mmCIF file of N, CA and C in Angstrom:
data_model
loop_
_atom_site.group_PDB
_atom_site.id
_atom_site.type_symbol
_atom_site.label_atom_id
_atom_site.label_comp_id
_atom_site.label_asym_id
_atom_site.label_seq_id
_atom_site.Cartn_x
_atom_site.Cartn_y
_atom_site.Cartn_z
ATOM 1 N N GLN A 27 100.342 85.841 115.934
ATOM 2 C CA GLN A 27 100.094 86.692 114.864
ATOM 3 C C GLN A 27 100.926 87.990 115.307
ATOM 4 N N VAL A 28 101.347 88.761 114.208
ATOM 5 C CA VAL A 28 102.001 89.889 114.474
ATOM 6 C C VAL A 28 101.193 90.899 113.769
ATOM 7 N N GLN A 29 100.859 92.019 114.435
ATOM 8 C CA GLN A 29 100.415 93.216 113.833
ATOM 9 C C GLN A 29 101.342 94.448 113.431
ATOM 10 N N LEU A 30 101.209 94.839 112.158
ATOM 11 C CA LEU A 30 102.256 95.869 111.754
ATOM 12 C C LEU A 30 101.447 96.972 111.210
ATOM 13 N N VAL A 31 101.847 98.170 111.673
ATOM 14 C CA VAL A 31 101.102 99.404 111.338
ATOM 15 C C VAL A 31 102.265 100.444 110.891
ATOM 16 N N GLU A 32 102.082 100.948 109.592
ATOM 17 C CA GLU A 32 103.020 101.821 109.085
ATOM 18 C C GLU A 32 102.525 103.236 109.209
ATOM 19 N N SER A 33 103.627 104.109 109.209
ATOM 20 C CA SER A 33 103.119 105.599 109.277
ATOM 21 C C SER A 33 104.156 106.288 108.781
ATOM 22 N N GLY A 34 104.043 107.604 108.473
ATOM 23 C CA GLY A 34 105.052 108.518 108.032
ATOM 24 C C GLY A 34 105.077 108.723 106.636
ATOM 25 N N GLY A 35 104.257 108.177 105.756
ATOM 26 C CA GLY A 35 104.167 108.550 104.317
ATOM 27 C C GLY A 35 103.614 109.840 104.188
ATOM 28 N N GLY A 36 103.652 110.184 102.838
ATOM 29 C CA GLY A 36 103.187 111.526 102.402
ATOM 30 C C GLY A 36 103.778 111.953 101.020
ATOM 31 N N LEU A 37 103.290 113.265 100.864
ATOM 32 C CA LEU A 37 103.825 113.930 99.786
ATOM 33 C C LEU A 37 105.177 114.761 99.881
ATOM 34 N N VAL A 38 106.302 114.722 99.166
ATOM 35 C CA VAL A 38 107.348 115.344 99.253
ATOM 36 C C VAL A 38 108.126 115.804 97.841
ATOM 37 N N GLN A 39 108.737 116.747 97.877
ATOM 38 C CA GLN A 39 109.328 117.082 96.467
ATOM 39 C C GLN A 39 110.647 116.230 96.320
ATOM 40 N N ALA A 40 111.014 116.213 95.114
ATOM 41 C CA ALA A 40 112.265 115.497 94.769
ATOM 42 C C ALA A 40 113.490 115.971 95.515
ATOM 43 N N GLY A 41 114.301 115.310 96.081
ATOM 44 C CA GLY A 41 115.612 115.755 96.677
ATOM 45 C C GLY A 41 115.131 115.695 98.328
ATOM 46 N N GLY A 42 113.822 115.622 98.539
ATOM 47 C CA GLY A 42 113.380 115.742 100.033
ATOM 48 C C GLY A 42 113.492 114.552 100.806
ATOM 49 N N SER A 43 113.135 114.454 102.007
ATOM 50 C CA SER A 43 113.329 113.181 102.866
ATOM 51 C C SER A 43 111.898 112.787 103.640
ATOM 52 N N LEU A 44 111.744 111.685 103.849
ATOM 53 C CA LEU A 44 110.703 111.171 104.747
ATOM 54 C C LEU A 44 111.240 110.055 105.509
ATOM 55 N N ARG A 45 110.807 109.832 106.837
ATOM 56 C CA ARG A 45 111.127 108.839 107.739
ATOM 57 C C ARG A 45 109.674 107.944 107.905
ATOM 58 N N LEU A 46 109.771 106.703 107.361
ATOM 59 C CA LEU A 46 108.627 105.800 107.575
ATOM 60 C C LEU A 46 108.923 104.997 109.024
ATOM 61 N N SER A 47 107.677 104.799 109.568
ATOM 62 C CA SER A 47 107.780 104.051 110.822
ATOM 63 C C SER A 47 106.877 102.779 110.747
ATOM 64 N N CYS A 48 107.071 101.797 111.335
ATOM 65 C CA CYS A 48 106.424 100.302 111.553
ATOM 66 C C CYS A 48 106.268 99.906 112.829
ATOM 67 N N ALA A 49 105.139 100.192 113.485
ATOM 68 C CA ALA A 49 104.956 99.702 115.026
ATOM 69 C C ALA A 49 104.369 98.205 114.902
ATOM 70 N N ALA A 50 105.101 97.378 115.627
ATOM 71 C CA ALA A 50 104.709 95.892 115.650
ATOM 72 C C ALA A 50 104.065 95.606 116.986
ATOM 73 N N SER A 51 103.142 94.736 117.002
ATOM 74 C CA SER A 51 102.423 94.323 118.261
ATOM 75 C C SER A 51 102.128 92.858 117.998
ATOM 76 N N GLY A 52 101.940 92.139 119.105
ATOM 77 C CA GLY A 52 101.426 90.792 119.059
ATOM 78 C C GLY A 52 102.545 89.781 119.702
ATOM 79 N N ARG A 53 103.477 89.277 118.718
ATOM 80 C CA ARG A 53 104.432 88.419 119.236
ATOM 81 C C ARG A 53 105.671 89.241 119.686
ATOM 82 N N THR A 54 106.783 88.613 120.029
ATOM 83 C CA THR A 54 107.979 89.228 120.500
ATOM 84 C C THR A 54 108.542 89.865 119.202
ATOM 85 N N PHE A 55 108.813 91.221 119.197
ATOM 86 C CA PHE A 55 109.360 91.878 118.067
ATOM 87 C C PHE A 55 110.798 91.394 117.736
ATOM 88 N N SER A 56 111.478 91.308 118.687
ATOM 89 C CA SER A 56 112.975 90.972 118.593
ATOM 90 C C SER A 56 113.044 89.513 117.960
ATOM 91 N N ASP A 57 112.007 88.797 117.958
ATOM 92 C CA ASP A 57 112.087 87.291 117.224
ATOM 93 C C ASP A 57 112.094 87.520 115.737
ATOM 94 N N TYR A 58 111.875 88.726 115.079
ATOM 95 C CA TYR A 58 111.507 88.784 113.886
ATOM 96 C C TYR A 58 112.539 89.602 113.139
ATOM 97 N N HIS A 59 113.076 89.185 111.855
ATOM 98 C CA HIS A 59 113.833 90.055 111.100
ATOM 99 C C HIS A 59 112.754 90.981 110.427
ATOM 100 N N MET A 60 113.188 92.121 109.956
ATOM 101 C CA MET A 60 112.057 93.150 109.492
ATOM 102 C C MET A 60 112.631 93.581 108.018
ATOM 103 N N GLY A 61 111.660 94.110 107.293
ATOM 104 C CA GLY A 61 111.955 94.393 106.052
ATOM 105 C C GLY A 61 110.934 95.566 105.549
ATOM 106 N N TRP A 62 111.447 96.209 104.454
ATOM 107 C CA TRP A 62 110.494 97.175 103.801
ATOM 108 C C TRP A 62 110.459 96.702 102.417
ATOM 109 N N PHE A 63 109.239 96.808 101.842
ATOM 110 C CA PHE A 63 108.988 96.573 100.352
ATOM 111 C C PHE A 63 108.048 97.885 99.795
ATOM 112 N N ARG A 64 108.043 97.821 98.416
ATOM 113 C CA ARG A 64 107.300 98.898 97.879
ATOM 114 C C ARG A 64 106.519 98.432 96.593
ATOM 115 N N GLN A 65 105.423 98.976 96.339
ATOM 116 C CA GLN A 65 104.652 98.635 95.016
ATOM 117 C C GLN A 65 104.296 100.030 94.478
ATOM 118 N N ALA A 66 104.715 100.151 93.211
ATOM 119 C CA ALA A 66 104.384 101.239 92.497
ATOM 120 C C ALA A 66 103.161 100.808 91.751
ATOM 121 N N PRO A 67 102.477 101.850 91.041
ATOM 122 C CA PRO A 67 101.261 101.686 90.382
ATOM 123 C C PRO A 67 101.418 100.883 89.134
ATOM 124 N N GLY A 68 100.982 99.632 89.061
ATOM 125 C CA GLY A 68 101.097 99.031 87.768
ATOM 126 C C GLY A 68 102.413 98.086 87.827
ATOM 127 N N LYS A 69 103.021 98.058 88.716
ATOM 128 C CA LYS A 69 104.252 97.265 89.049
ATOM 129 C C LYS A 69 104.116 96.166 90.174
ATOM 130 N N GLU A 70 104.999 95.205 90.056
ATOM 131 C CA GLU A 70 105.093 94.240 91.053
ATOM 132 C C GLU A 70 105.711 94.821 92.466
ATOM 133 N N ARG A 71 105.300 94.109 93.531
ATOM 134 C CA ARG A 71 105.925 94.586 94.729
ATOM 135 C C ARG A 71 107.282 94.220 94.708
ATOM 136 N N GLU A 72 108.296 95.132 95.183
ATOM 137 C CA GLU A 72 109.666 94.871 95.219
ATOM 138 C C GLU A 72 110.423 94.947 96.549
ATOM 139 N N PHE A 73 111.242 94.369 96.786
ATOM 140 C CA PHE A 73 112.210 94.634 98.029
ATOM 141 C C PHE A 73 112.843 95.832 98.121
ATOM 142 N N VAL A 74 112.844 96.567 99.184
ATOM 143 C CA VAL A 74 113.772 97.757 99.505
ATOM 144 C C VAL A 74 114.832 97.514 100.415
ATOM 145 N N ALA A 75 114.631 97.136 101.511
ATOM 146 C CA ALA A 75 115.543 97.057 102.695
ATOM 147 C C ALA A 75 115.094 96.110 103.682
ATOM 148 N N SER A 76 116.119 95.313 104.440
ATOM 149 C CA SER A 76 115.902 94.553 105.443
ATOM 150 C C SER A 76 116.849 94.787 106.711
ATOM 151 N N ILE A 77 116.474 94.301 107.789
ATOM 152 C CA ILE A 77 117.362 94.413 109.008
ATOM 153 C C ILE A 77 117.102 93.147 109.857
ATOM 154 N N SER A 78 118.277 92.558 110.364
ATOM 155 C CA SER A 78 118.141 91.405 111.161
ATOM 156 C C SER A 78 117.620 91.741 112.481
ATOM 157 N N ARG A 79 117.264 90.590 113.181
ATOM 158 C CA ARG A 79 116.805 90.766 114.658
ATOM 159 C C ARG A 79 117.457 91.647 115.411
ATOM 160 N N SER A 80 118.734 91.544 115.589
ATOM 161 C CA SER A 80 119.418 92.287 116.376
ATOM 162 C C SER A 80 119.849 93.771 115.801
ATOM 163 N N GLY A 81 119.528 93.923 114.599
ATOM 164 C CA GLY A 81 119.940 95.251 113.914
ATOM 165 C C GLY A 81 121.382 95.224 113.470
ATOM 166 N N GLY A 82 122.027 94.020 113.536
ATOM 167 C CA GLY A 82 123.505 93.998 113.195
ATOM 168 C C GLY A 82 123.790 93.873 111.590
ATOM 169 N N SER A 83 122.640 93.451 110.852
ATOM 170 C CA SER A 83 122.938 93.170 109.494
ATOM 171 C C SER A 83 121.806 93.703 108.859
ATOM 172 N N THR A 84 122.009 94.520 107.676
ATOM 173 C CA THR A 84 121.247 95.246 106.836
ATOM 174 C C THR A 84 121.420 94.932 105.272
ATOM 175 N N VAL A 85 120.426 94.759 104.549
ATOM 176 C CA VAL A 85 120.486 94.763 103.054
ATOM 177 C C VAL A 85 119.611 95.693 102.291
ATOM 178 N N TYR A 86 120.139 96.329 101.339
ATOM 179 C CA TYR A 86 119.388 97.029 100.535
ATOM 180 C C TYR A 86 119.451 96.775 99.077
ATOM 181 N N ALA A 87 118.190 97.188 98.450
ATOM 182 C CA ALA A 87 117.998 97.174 96.967
ATOM 183 C C ALA A 87 119.068 98.130 96.484
ATOM 184 N N ASP A 88 119.624 97.766 95.265
ATOM 185 C CA ASP A 88 120.669 98.671 94.540
ATOM 186 C C ASP A 88 119.927 100.070 94.286
ATOM 187 N N SER A 89 118.695 100.133 94.146
ATOM 188 C CA SER A 89 118.091 101.228 93.733
ATOM 189 C C SER A 89 117.873 102.271 94.813
ATOM 190 N N VAL A 90 118.212 101.853 96.030
ATOM 191 C CA VAL A 90 118.008 102.777 97.167
ATOM 192 C C VAL A 90 119.227 102.906 97.962
ATOM 193 N N LYS A 91 120.295 102.035 97.635
ATOM 194 C CA LYS A 91 121.564 101.952 98.213
ATOM 195 C C LYS A 91 122.146 103.447 98.585
ATOM 196 N N GLY A 92 122.535 103.851 99.645
ATOM 197 C CA GLY A 92 123.224 105.089 99.770
ATOM 198 C C GLY A 92 122.196 106.355 100.113
ATOM 199 N N ARG A 93 120.935 106.006 99.870
ATOM 200 C CA ARG A 93 119.716 107.200 99.965
ATOM 201 C C ARG A 93 118.887 106.661 101.211
ATOM 202 N N PHE A 94 118.671 105.374 101.316
ATOM 203 C CA PHE A 94 117.801 104.833 102.425
ATOM 204 C C PHE A 94 118.545 104.222 103.457
ATOM 205 N N THR A 95 118.066 104.252 104.691
ATOM 206 C CA THR A 95 118.707 103.525 105.786
ATOM 207 C C THR A 95 117.539 102.989 106.707
ATOM 208 N N ILE A 96 117.632 101.725 106.976
ATOM 209 C CA ILE A 96 116.788 100.893 107.790
ATOM 210 C C ILE A 96 117.294 100.801 109.158
ATOM 211 N N SER A 97 116.489 101.026 110.174
ATOM 212 C CA SER A 97 116.999 100.750 111.616
ATOM 213 C C SER A 97 115.696 100.258 112.310
ATOM 214 N N ARG A 98 116.071 99.827 113.504
ATOM 215 C CA ARG A 98 115.078 99.262 114.426
ATOM 216 C C ARG A 98 115.321 99.600 115.886
ATOM 217 N N ASP A 99 114.228 99.870 116.656
ATOM 218 C CA ASP A 99 114.370 99.892 117.953
ATOM 219 C C ASP A 99 113.515 98.776 118.855
ATOM 220 N N ASN A 100 114.195 97.735 119.190
ATOM 221 C CA ASN A 100 113.614 96.547 119.756
ATOM 222 C C ASN A 100 112.735 97.075 121.079
ATOM 223 N N ALA A 101 113.175 97.964 121.699
ATOM 224 C CA ALA A 101 112.661 98.415 122.998
ATOM 225 C C ALA A 101 111.131 99.085 122.722
ATOM 226 N N LYS A 102 111.210 99.734 121.625
ATOM 227 C CA LYS A 102 109.907 100.395 121.093
ATOM 228 C C LYS A 102 109.178 99.616 120.185
ATOM 229 N N ASN A 103 109.543 98.232 119.741
ATOM 230 C CA ASN A 103 108.903 97.385 118.769
ATOM 231 C C ASN A 103 108.624 98.049 117.357
ATOM 232 N N THR A 104 109.643 98.806 116.922
ATOM 233 C CA THR A 104 109.343 99.792 115.689
ATOM 234 C C THR A 104 110.650 99.666 114.909
ATOM 235 N N VAL A 105 110.208 99.531 113.505
ATOM 236 C CA VAL A 105 111.314 99.586 112.571
ATOM 237 C C VAL A 105 110.940 100.817 111.795
ATOM 238 N N TYR A 106 112.225 101.501 111.192
ATOM 239 C CA TYR A 106 112.235 102.629 110.620
ATOM 240 C C TYR A 106 112.878 102.436 109.076
ATOM 241 N N LEU A 107 112.364 103.611 108.260
ATOM 242 C CA LEU A 107 113.016 103.680 107.018
ATOM 243 C C LEU A 107 113.297 104.970 106.762
ATOM 244 N N GLN A 108 114.545 105.441 106.898
ATOM 245 C CA GLN A 108 114.878 106.850 106.575
ATOM 246 C C GLN A 108 115.215 107.029 105.029
ATOM 247 N N MET A 109 114.410 107.864 104.423
ATOM 248 C CA MET A 109 114.546 108.154 102.962
ATOM 249 C C MET A 109 115.108 109.351 102.498
ATOM 250 N N ASN A 110 116.156 109.571 102.037
ATOM 251 C CA ASN A 110 116.673 110.780 101.847
ATOM 252 C C ASN A 110 116.963 110.825 100.094
ATOM 253 N N SER A 111 117.135 112.082 99.696
ATOM 254 C CA SER A 111 117.363 112.352 98.273
ATOM 255 C C SER A 111 116.311 111.631 97.553
ATOM 256 N N LEU A 112 115.004 111.750 97.817
ATOM 257 C CA LEU A 112 113.972 111.042 97.181
ATOM 258 C C LEU A 112 113.790 111.548 95.797
ATOM 259 N N LYS A 113 113.497 110.618 94.905
ATOM 260 C CA LYS A 113 113.229 110.568 93.416
ATOM 261 C C LYS A 113 111.861 110.314 93.240
ATOM 262 N N PRO A 114 111.342 110.888 92.008
ATOM 263 C CA PRO A 114 109.923 110.530 91.458
ATOM 264 C C PRO A 114 109.720 109.087 91.441
ATOM 265 N N GLU A 115 110.654 108.297 91.095
ATOM 266 C CA GLU A 115 110.579 106.792 90.866
ATOM 267 C C GLU A 115 110.681 106.153 92.262
ATOM 268 N N ASP A 116 110.630 106.747 93.447
ATOM 269 C CA ASP A 116 110.391 106.224 94.552
ATOM 270 C C ASP A 116 108.996 106.160 94.948
ATOM 271 N N THR A 117 108.172 106.852 94.274
ATOM 272 C CA THR A 117 106.711 106.837 94.422
ATOM 273 C C THR A 117 106.150 105.447 94.597
ATOM 274 N N ALA A 118 105.528 105.160 95.774
ATOM 275 C CA ALA A 118 104.854 103.885 95.781
ATOM 276 C C ALA A 118 104.218 103.743 97.186
ATOM 277 N N VAL A 119 103.510 102.625 97.196
ATOM 278 C CA VAL A 119 103.101 102.252 98.599
ATOM 279 C C VAL A 119 104.057 101.416 99.132
ATOM 280 N N TYR A 120 104.497 101.993 100.500
ATOM 281 C CA TYR A 120 105.700 101.096 101.139
ATOM 282 C C TYR A 120 105.024 100.165 102.316
ATOM 283 N N TYR A 121 105.502 98.983 102.250
ATOM 284 C CA TYR A 121 105.030 97.915 103.112
ATOM 285 C C TYR A 121 106.013 97.465 104.104
ATOM 286 N N CYS A 122 105.608 97.319 105.350
ATOM 287 C CA CYS A 122 106.414 96.795 106.467
ATOM 288 C C CYS A 122 106.255 95.312 106.510
ATOM 289 N N ALA A 123 107.471 94.479 106.683
ATOM 290 C CA ALA A 123 107.264 93.070 106.619
ATOM 291 C C ALA A 123 107.965 92.343 107.609
ATOM 292 N N ALA A 124 107.519 91.265 108.124
ATOM 293 C CA ALA A 124 108.242 90.633 109.498
ATOM 294 C C ALA A 124 108.451 89.228 108.887
ATOM 295 N N ASP A 125 109.597 88.643 109.173
ATOM 296 C CA ASP A 125 109.884 87.164 108.868
ATOM 297 C C ASP A 125 110.803 86.625 109.912
ATOM 298 N N LYS A 126 110.573 85.418 110.326
ATOM 299 C CA LYS A 126 111.401 84.658 111.265
ATOM 300 C C LYS A 126 112.629 84.183 110.753
ATOM 301 N N THR A 127 112.672 84.083 109.392
ATOM 302 C CA THR A 127 114.016 83.522 108.731
ATOM 303 C C THR A 127 114.768 84.572 107.926
ATOM 304 N N LEU A 128 115.900 84.728 108.282
ATOM 305 C CA LEU A 128 116.786 85.717 107.592
ATOM 306 C C LEU A 128 117.002 85.574 106.080
ATOM 307 N N SER A 129 116.969 84.381 105.779
ATOM 308 C CA SER A 129 117.296 84.048 104.228
ATOM 309 C C SER A 129 116.153 84.440 103.460
ATOM 310 N N THR A 130 114.912 84.612 104.077
ATOM 311 C CA THR A 130 113.720 84.885 103.221
ATOM 312 C C THR A 130 113.152 86.150 103.494
ATOM 313 N N ILE A 131 113.672 87.100 104.203
ATOM 314 C CA ILE A 131 113.280 88.482 104.578
ATOM 315 C C ILE A 131 113.221 89.320 103.205
ATOM 316 N N THR A 132 114.106 88.989 102.290
ATOM 317 C CA THR A 132 114.108 89.723 101.187
ATOM 318 C C THR A 132 113.298 89.312 100.048
ATOM 319 N N THR A 133 112.442 88.308 100.285
ATOM 320 C CA THR A 133 111.638 87.539 99.322
ATOM 321 C C THR A 133 110.122 87.720 99.706
ATOM 322 N N ILE A 134 109.374 87.912 98.799
ATOM 323 C CA ILE A 134 107.933 88.205 98.871
ATOM 324 C C ILE A 134 107.252 86.924 99.435
ATOM 325 N N PRO A 135 107.556 85.794 98.648
ATOM 326 C CA PRO A 135 106.747 84.500 99.221
ATOM 327 C C PRO A 135 107.353 84.147 100.660
ATOM 328 N N GLY A 136 108.437 84.649 101.186
ATOM 329 C CA GLY A 136 109.051 84.188 102.538
ATOM 330 C C GLY A 136 108.402 84.899 103.675
ATOM 331 N N ILE A 137 107.732 86.169 103.435
ATOM 332 C CA ILE A 137 107.213 86.942 104.421
ATOM 333 C C ILE A 137 106.140 86.301 105.272
ATOM 334 N N ASP A 138 106.209 86.520 106.670
ATOM 335 C CA ASP A 138 105.373 85.840 107.571
ATOM 336 C C ASP A 138 104.100 86.975 107.592
ATOM 337 N N TYR A 139 104.451 88.137 107.757
ATOM 338 C CA TYR A 139 103.391 89.109 108.119
ATOM 339 C C TYR A 139 103.568 90.386 107.374
ATOM 340 N N TRP A 140 102.593 91.089 106.843
ATOM 341 C CA TRP A 140 102.621 92.313 106.216
ATOM 342 C C TRP A 140 101.911 93.491 106.920
ATOM 343 N N GLY A 141 102.319 94.648 106.756
ATOM 344 C CA GLY A 141 101.411 95.768 107.302
ATOM 345 C C GLY A 141 100.535 96.293 106.071
ATOM 346 N N GLN A 142 99.710 97.165 106.459
ATOM 347 C CA GLN A 142 98.631 97.615 105.357
ATOM 348 C C GLN A 142 99.343 98.532 104.260
ATOM 349 N N GLY A 143 100.436 99.118 104.535
ATOM 350 C CA GLY A 143 101.001 100.020 103.655
ATOM 351 C C GLY A 143 100.764 101.338 104.023
ATOM 352 N N THR A 144 101.814 102.242 103.440
ATOM 353 C CA THR A 144 101.580 103.679 103.504
ATOM 354 C C THR A 144 102.161 104.250 102.224
ATOM 355 N N GLN A 145 101.500 105.373 101.704
ATOM 356 C CA GLN A 145 101.815 105.945 100.401
ATOM 357 C C GLN A 145 102.847 107.048 100.547
ATOM 358 N N VAL A 146 103.629 106.850 99.622
ATOM 359 C CA VAL A 146 104.857 107.807 99.533
ATOM 360 C C VAL A 146 104.586 108.308 98.029
ATOM 361 N N THR A 147 104.607 109.699 98.044
ATOM 362 C CA THR A 147 104.543 110.319 96.730
ATOM 363 C C THR A 147 105.603 111.400 96.532
ATOM 364 N N VAL A 148 106.479 111.234 95.499
ATOM 365 C CA VAL A 148 107.653 112.172 95.349
ATOM 366 C C VAL A 148 107.245 112.833 94.016
ATOM 367 N N SER A 149 107.168 114.231 94.266
ATOM 368 C CA SER A 149 106.879 115.248 93.040
ATOM 369 C C SER A 149 108.125 115.578 92.418
ATOM 370 N N SER A 150 108.182 116.003 91.112
ATOM 371 C CA SER A 150 109.303 116.326 90.374
ATOM 372 C C SER A 150 109.322 117.924 90.237
#
């Protein structure tokens, strides 16, 4: 089992920044590729960003490319999502995810473990 706990969400004005953190415990963190997903009210959960086990490979959704940056610190068992130039449409609950398979870290059915989520609200 892997336990994932997100933090860092909150209320921010449009154009502002937030950094989300996801602390992992249980299994060996560096065995897992990590990702961030989000779910807005009334919408389906969607992929935001992912990072490979070593941190050498990242993937972003088109909607956040150039604004968000995913990173990880394997020594601290933590993955981060730096969110800049936030827009009201970024408002959602953000979920951390872990997957042993790189090809499925961007897909919801492929995720092995989920965090409980952290709310991000961007006001206009």
